[in-house]
């Protein structure tokens, strides 16, 4: 089944009116031991090869800084992903791509380091990090196999070429200026059902389903480059 853009705009979960872009295959590698530090009046970042996207620190009002990915070449500089949406850090906090291949966010307020790539089982083979023109940040091997990628850990947005797999979810941000997980949740559950929930904030428990597609056979939500979104089965068939 193809889902029209207006559904997702209404639900405020997927930002489909963001500008489309040409997918580039070039890389602008980030060297080991590189780091960024959150600073007032600037957005320190690592850019994608075309400059379309940036990965770095964005100040969010008085709440602090998000380690985020955003559109760099539009006036709004719309954020499409963040590593610490529920826990902004303060000025002077840093992110480092270490010599061991770890991507670590250190909060200056607590001194506590957080491994951003927490789903990565091993760092053996990490050759570089990169912010790509698809809007994805990766840790990769020499032959460009992704050992970790931000697309596998979505927050409130999906981008062209991105997929949502079983048990993946998107949380709308709480308010226009508060990027914490809010009261609306879009999920492809373990049974393959695609649903929109309201959430009991701040408990994060599901409240009720207000937009269900009870297919029982969904496997992935695909967002293609032309702007269409599909729910597919494991063999790639489009459900409809």
mmCIF file of C-alpha atoms in Angstrom:
data_model
loop_
_atom_site.group_PDB
_atom_site.id
_atom_site.type_symbol
_atom_site.label_atom_id
_atom_site.label_comp_id
_atom_site.label_asym_id
_atom_site.label_seq_id
_atom_site.Cartn_x
_atom_site.Cartn_y
_atom_site.Cartn_z
ATOM 1 C CA UNK A 1 0.000 0.000 0.000
ATOM 2 C CA UNK A 2 1.368 3.428 -0.906
ATOM 3 C CA UNK A 3 0.768 6.066 1.742
ATOM 4 C CA UNK A 4 0.112 9.616 0.607
ATOM 5 C CA UNK A 5 2.325 12.381 1.952
ATOM 6 C CA UNK A 6 -0.510 14.309 3.557
ATOM 7 C CA UNK A 7 -1.202 11.525 6.061
ATOM 8 C CA UNK A 8 2.241 11.827 7.544
ATOM 9 C CA UNK A 9 2.240 15.610 7.477
ATOM 10 C CA UNK A 10 -1.004 15.594 9.462
ATOM 11 C CA UNK A 11 0.433 13.221 12.037
ATOM 12 C CA UNK A 12 3.552 15.396 12.445
ATOM 13 C CA UNK A 13 5.764 12.337 12.495
ATOM 14 C CA UNK A 14 7.527 12.376 9.145
ATOM 15 C CA UNK A 15 8.733 15.590 7.550
ATOM 16 C CA UNK A 16 7.914 14.886 3.929
ATOM 17 C CA UNK A 17 7.927 18.524 2.861
ATOM 18 C CA UNK A 18 11.646 18.804 3.459
ATOM 19 C CA UNK A 19 13.551 19.421 0.217
ATOM 20 C CA UNK A 20 14.477 16.370 -1.817
ATOM 21 C CA UNK A 21 18.097 15.926 -2.731
ATOM 22 C CA UNK A 22 20.310 13.996 -5.077
ATOM 23 C CA UNK A 23 21.919 10.963 -3.465
ATOM 24 C CA UNK A 24 25.677 11.194 -3.793
ATOM 25 C CA UNK A 25 28.032 8.270 -3.463
ATOM 26 C CA UNK A 26 31.031 10.362 -2.420
ATOM 27 C CA UNK A 27 32.405 10.283 1.106
ATOM 28 C CA UNK A 28 34.071 12.893 3.275
ATOM 29 C CA UNK A 29 35.708 10.712 5.869
ATOM 30 C CA UNK A 30 36.140 11.776 9.477
ATOM 31 C CA UNK A 31 39.533 10.828 10.855
ATOM 32 C CA UNK A 32 40.162 8.922 14.068
ATOM 33 C CA UNK A 33 40.495 11.123 17.179
ATOM 34 C CA UNK A 34 38.400 13.895 15.613
ATOM 35 C CA UNK A 35 36.065 15.767 17.945
ATOM 36 C CA UNK A 36 33.527 18.596 18.153
ATOM 37 C CA UNK A 37 32.669 20.794 21.143
ATOM 38 C CA UNK A 38 29.288 22.436 21.779
ATOM 39 C CA UNK A 39 29.632 26.224 21.644
ATOM 40 C CA UNK A 40 27.312 29.200 21.967
ATOM 41 C CA UNK A 41 26.581 31.155 18.764
ATOM 42 C CA UNK A 42 27.884 28.421 16.470
ATOM 43 C CA UNK A 43 26.912 25.001 15.178
ATOM 44 C CA UNK A 44 30.151 22.982 15.136
ATOM 45 C CA UNK A 45 29.658 20.119 12.717
ATOM 46 C CA UNK A 46 30.987 17.617 10.215
ATOM 47 C CA UNK A 47 29.393 18.208 6.801
ATOM 48 C CA UNK A 48 28.394 15.753 4.094
ATOM 49 C CA UNK A 49 30.390 16.000 0.831
ATOM 50 C CA UNK A 50 27.894 18.356 -0.838
ATOM 51 C CA UNK A 51 27.259 20.308 2.356
ATOM 52 C CA UNK A 52 23.581 19.281 2.209
ATOM 53 C CA UNK A 53 23.629 17.692 5.673
ATOM 54 C CA UNK A 54 25.573 18.308 8.866
ATOM 55 C CA UNK A 55 26.297 16.232 11.972
ATOM 56 C CA UNK A 56 27.171 18.139 15.109
ATOM 57 C CA UNK A 57 25.818 20.275 17.939
ATOM 58 C CA UNK A 58 22.709 22.445 17.687
ATOM 59 C CA UNK A 59 21.614 24.769 20.490
ATOM 60 C CA UNK A 60 17.927 24.320 21.362
ATOM 61 C CA UNK A 61 16.695 27.435 23.157
ATOM 62 C CA UNK A 62 17.685 27.397 26.809
ATOM 63 C CA UNK A 63 17.518 23.603 27.063
ATOM 64 C CA UNK A 64 21.068 23.010 25.888
ATOM 65 C CA UNK A 65 22.543 21.277 22.853
ATOM 66 C CA UNK A 66 21.480 18.326 20.758
ATOM 67 C CA UNK A 67 23.967 16.103 18.970
ATOM 68 C CA UNK A 68 22.038 16.021 15.729
ATOM 69 C CA UNK A 69 21.838 15.712 11.962
ATOM 70 C CA UNK A 70 20.193 18.576 10.085
ATOM 71 C CA UNK A 71 19.675 20.115 6.651
ATOM 72 C CA UNK A 72 22.520 22.618 6.432
ATOM 73 C CA UNK A 73 21.621 24.422 3.202
ATOM 74 C CA UNK A 74 18.123 25.622 4.048
ATOM 75 C CA UNK A 75 17.248 28.580 6.240
ATOM 76 C CA UNK A 76 15.389 26.531 8.855
ATOM 77 C CA UNK A 77 18.267 24.022 9.209
ATOM 78 C CA UNK A 78 15.663 21.378 10.047
ATOM 79 C CA UNK A 79 16.840 18.643 12.420
ATOM 80 C CA UNK A 80 16.143 15.117 11.133
ATOM 81 C CA UNK A 81 17.881 12.993 13.794
ATOM 82 C CA UNK A 82 19.374 13.408 17.249
ATOM 83 C CA UNK A 83 21.325 11.190 19.602
ATOM 84 C CA UNK A 84 20.227 12.806 22.868
ATOM 85 C CA UNK A 85 16.779 14.249 22.248
ATOM 86 C CA UNK A 86 15.621 13.508 25.803
ATOM 87 C CA UNK A 87 18.833 14.707 27.439
ATOM 88 C CA UNK A 88 20.331 17.879 25.921
ATOM 89 C CA UNK A 89 23.882 18.640 27.021
ATOM 90 C CA UNK A 90 25.475 21.924 28.028
ATOM 91 C CA UNK A 91 28.059 24.138 26.369
ATOM 92 C CA UNK A 92 31.500 22.553 26.471
ATOM 93 C CA UNK A 93 30.175 19.024 25.975
ATOM 94 C CA UNK A 94 31.869 17.090 23.192
ATOM 95 C CA UNK A 95 31.574 14.252 20.719
ATOM 96 C CA UNK A 96 34.621 12.236 19.691
ATOM 97 C CA UNK A 97 35.306 9.641 17.023
ATOM 98 C CA UNK A 98 38.032 7.882 18.971
ATOM 99 C CA UNK A 99 41.157 6.078 17.793
ATOM 100 C CA UNK A 100 39.359 2.822 18.677
ATOM 101 C CA UNK A 101 36.451 3.649 16.364
ATOM 102 C CA UNK A 102 33.952 4.608 19.070
ATOM 103 C CA UNK A 103 31.543 7.516 18.719
ATOM 104 C CA UNK A 104 31.212 9.016 22.195
ATOM 105 C CA UNK A 105 29.196 11.949 23.540
ATOM 106 C CA UNK A 106 30.545 13.402 26.796
ATOM 107 C CA UNK A 107 28.277 15.645 28.877
ATOM 108 C CA UNK A 108 30.416 18.304 30.554
ATOM 109 C CA UNK A 109 27.817 18.630 33.305
ATOM 110 C CA UNK A 110 28.192 15.045 34.497
ATOM 111 C CA UNK A 111 31.489 14.064 32.901
ATOM 112 C CA UNK A 112 29.731 10.908 31.777
ATOM 113 C CA UNK A 113 30.572 9.525 28.313
ATOM 114 C CA UNK A 114 27.789 7.897 26.291
ATOM 115 C CA UNK A 115 28.460 5.499 23.441
ATOM 116 C CA UNK A 116 26.261 6.784 20.604
ATOM 117 C CA UNK A 117 26.665 3.577 18.595
ATOM 118 C CA UNK A 118 25.344 1.508 21.492
ATOM 119 C CA UNK A 119 23.939 -1.164 19.190
ATOM 120 C CA UNK A 120 27.358 -1.872 17.728
ATOM 121 C CA UNK A 121 28.685 -5.158 19.103
ATOM 122 C CA UNK A 122 32.296 -4.632 18.074
ATOM 123 C CA UNK A 123 34.531 -1.834 16.860
ATOM 124 C CA UNK A 124 36.926 -4.188 15.108
ATOM 125 C CA UNK A 125 37.161 -3.129 11.494
ATOM 126 C CA UNK A 126 35.949 0.463 11.843
ATOM 127 C CA UNK A 127 38.022 2.422 9.335
ATOM 128 C CA UNK A 128 36.217 5.745 9.234
ATOM 129 C CA UNK A 129 33.133 7.730 10.150
ATOM 130 C CA UNK A 130 31.254 9.833 7.609
ATOM 131 C CA UNK A 131 28.274 12.135 7.196
ATOM 132 C CA UNK A 132 26.747 11.158 3.837
ATOM 133 C CA UNK A 133 24.603 13.084 1.383
ATOM 134 C CA UNK A 134 21.656 10.764 2.069
ATOM 135 C CA UNK A 135 21.379 12.288 5.552
ATOM 136 C CA UNK A 136 22.911 9.270 7.263
ATOM 137 C CA UNK A 137 25.902 9.163 9.634
ATOM 138 C CA UNK A 138 27.899 5.926 9.494
ATOM 139 C CA UNK A 139 30.760 4.021 11.059
ATOM 140 C CA UNK A 140 32.179 1.889 8.270
ATOM 141 C CA UNK A 141 34.882 -0.580 7.261
ATOM 142 C CA UNK A 142 37.483 0.010 4.554
ATOM 143 C CA UNK A 143 35.158 -1.531 1.961
ATOM 144 C CA UNK A 144 32.313 0.764 3.109
ATOM 145 C CA UNK A 145 30.307 -1.862 4.977
ATOM 146 C CA UNK A 146 28.287 -0.027 7.618
ATOM 147 C CA UNK A 147 28.895 -1.349 11.132
ATOM 148 C CA UNK A 148 26.576 1.310 12.560
ATOM 149 C CA UNK A 149 24.283 3.863 10.930
ATOM 150 C CA UNK A 150 21.910 6.531 12.189
ATOM 151 C CA UNK A 151 19.165 5.296 9.808
ATOM 152 C CA UNK A 152 18.787 2.235 12.052
ATOM 153 C CA UNK A 153 17.953 4.464 15.026
ATOM 154 C CA UNK A 154 15.315 6.957 13.805
ATOM 155 C CA UNK A 155 13.880 9.640 16.064
ATOM 156 C CA UNK A 156 10.964 11.576 14.508
ATOM 157 C CA UNK A 157 11.840 11.639 10.798
ATOM 158 C CA UNK A 158 12.575 9.299 7.924
ATOM 159 C CA UNK A 159 14.378 10.391 4.768
ATOM 160 C CA UNK A 160 14.377 9.141 1.163
ATOM 161 C CA UNK A 161 16.007 5.662 0.893
ATOM 162 C CA UNK A 162 15.460 5.049 4.621
ATOM 163 C CA UNK A 163 13.485 2.055 5.901
ATOM 164 C CA UNK A 164 11.679 1.246 9.132
ATOM 165 C CA UNK A 165 12.029 -2.374 10.192
ATOM 166 C CA UNK A 166 9.986 -4.507 12.569
ATOM 167 C CA UNK A 167 9.797 -3.009 16.080
ATOM 168 C CA UNK A 168 10.981 0.369 14.789
ATOM 169 C CA UNK A 169 9.159 3.511 15.846
ATOM 170 C CA UNK A 170 9.082 7.274 15.431
ATOM 171 C CA UNK A 171 8.132 9.660 18.239
ATOM 172 C CA UNK A 172 6.874 13.138 17.398
ATOM 173 C CA UNK A 173 8.753 15.817 19.320
ATOM 174 C CA UNK A 174 6.966 17.130 22.404
ATOM 175 C CA UNK A 175 6.617 20.744 21.202
ATOM 176 C CA UNK A 176 8.021 22.943 18.450
ATOM 177 C CA UNK A 177 10.972 23.848 20.684
ATOM 178 C CA UNK A 178 11.250 20.690 22.807
ATOM 179 C CA UNK A 179 12.711 17.752 20.881
ATOM 180 C CA UNK A 180 11.987 15.181 23.608
ATOM 181 C CA UNK A 181 9.796 12.199 22.750
ATOM 182 C CA UNK A 182 6.214 13.461 22.691
ATOM 183 C CA UNK A 183 2.703 12.050 22.745
ATOM 184 C CA UNK A 184 2.420 10.571 19.239
ATOM 185 C CA UNK A 185 4.125 7.359 18.148
ATOM 186 C CA UNK A 186 4.344 5.681 14.729
ATOM 187 C CA UNK A 187 5.350 2.014 14.922
ATOM 188 C CA UNK A 188 5.744 -1.139 12.843
ATOM 189 C CA UNK A 189 5.219 -3.753 15.538
ATOM 190 C CA UNK A 190 6.657 -7.261 15.792
ATOM 191 C CA UNK A 191 3.532 -8.747 14.156
ATOM 192 C CA UNK A 192 3.893 -6.526 11.092
ATOM 193 C CA UNK A 193 1.092 -4.107 11.962
ATOM 194 C CA UNK A 194 1.617 -0.442 11.108
ATOM 195 C CA UNK A 195 -0.007 1.836 13.680
ATOM 196 C CA UNK A 196 -0.176 5.306 15.160
ATOM 197 C CA UNK A 197 -0.564 5.583 18.936
ATOM 198 C CA UNK A 198 -1.077 8.304 21.445
ATOM 199 C CA UNK A 199 1.355 7.941 24.335
ATOM 200 C CA UNK A 200 0.893 8.451 28.068
ATOM 201 C CA UNK A 201 3.430 11.218 28.649
ATOM 202 C CA UNK A 202 5.815 11.150 30.458
ATOM 203 C CA UNK A 203 5.408 7.410 31.126
ATOM 204 C CA UNK A 204 5.992 6.540 27.438
ATOM 205 C CA UNK A 205 3.404 3.738 27.609
ATOM 206 C CA UNK A 206 1.001 3.309 24.681
ATOM 207 C CA UNK A 207 -2.417 4.867 25.196
ATOM 208 C CA UNK A 208 -4.662 3.984 22.249
ATOM 209 C CA UNK A 209 -4.362 3.291 18.534
ATOM 210 C CA UNK A 210 -5.951 5.953 16.347
ATOM 211 C CA UNK A 211 -4.687 4.909 12.898
ATOM 212 C CA UNK A 212 -4.170 1.164 12.439
ATOM 213 C CA UNK A 213 -3.303 -0.960 9.439
ATOM 214 C CA UNK A 214 -3.819 -4.459 10.816
ATOM 215 C CA UNK A 215 -2.009 -6.385 8.102
ATOM 216 C CA UNK A 216 -0.151 -8.889 10.220
ATOM 217 C CA UNK A 217 2.305 -9.329 7.368
ATOM 218 C CA UNK A 218 4.281 -6.121 7.171
ATOM 219 C CA UNK A 219 8.055 -6.305 7.263
ATOM 220 C CA UNK A 220 9.418 -2.892 6.258
ATOM 221 C CA UNK A 221 8.237 0.641 5.641
ATOM 222 C CA UNK A 222 10.120 1.969 2.618
ATOM 223 C CA UNK A 223 10.505 5.635 1.700
ATOM 224 C CA UNK A 224 11.719 5.814 -1.888
ATOM 225 C CA UNK A 225 13.506 8.626 -3.683
ATOM 226 C CA UNK A 226 10.369 9.726 -5.547
ATOM 227 C CA UNK A 227 8.609 10.507 -2.262
ATOM 228 C CA UNK A 228 6.329 7.468 -1.947
ATOM 229 C CA UNK A 229 6.072 5.385 1.218
ATOM 230 C CA UNK A 230 5.193 1.688 1.107
ATOM 231 C CA UNK A 231 4.544 -1.103 3.566
ATOM 232 C CA UNK A 232 6.102 -4.284 2.196
ATOM 233 C CA UNK A 233 6.222 -7.956 3.109
ATOM 234 C CA UNK A 234 9.396 -9.926 3.756
ATOM 235 C CA UNK A 235 9.603 -10.894 0.061
ATOM 236 C CA UNK A 236 9.251 -7.265 -1.047
ATOM 237 C CA UNK A 237 5.601 -7.351 -2.116
ATOM 238 C CA UNK A 238 3.671 -4.135 -1.541
ATOM 239 C CA UNK A 239 0.699 -4.575 0.758
ATOM 240 C CA UNK A 240 -2.527 -3.089 -0.478
#
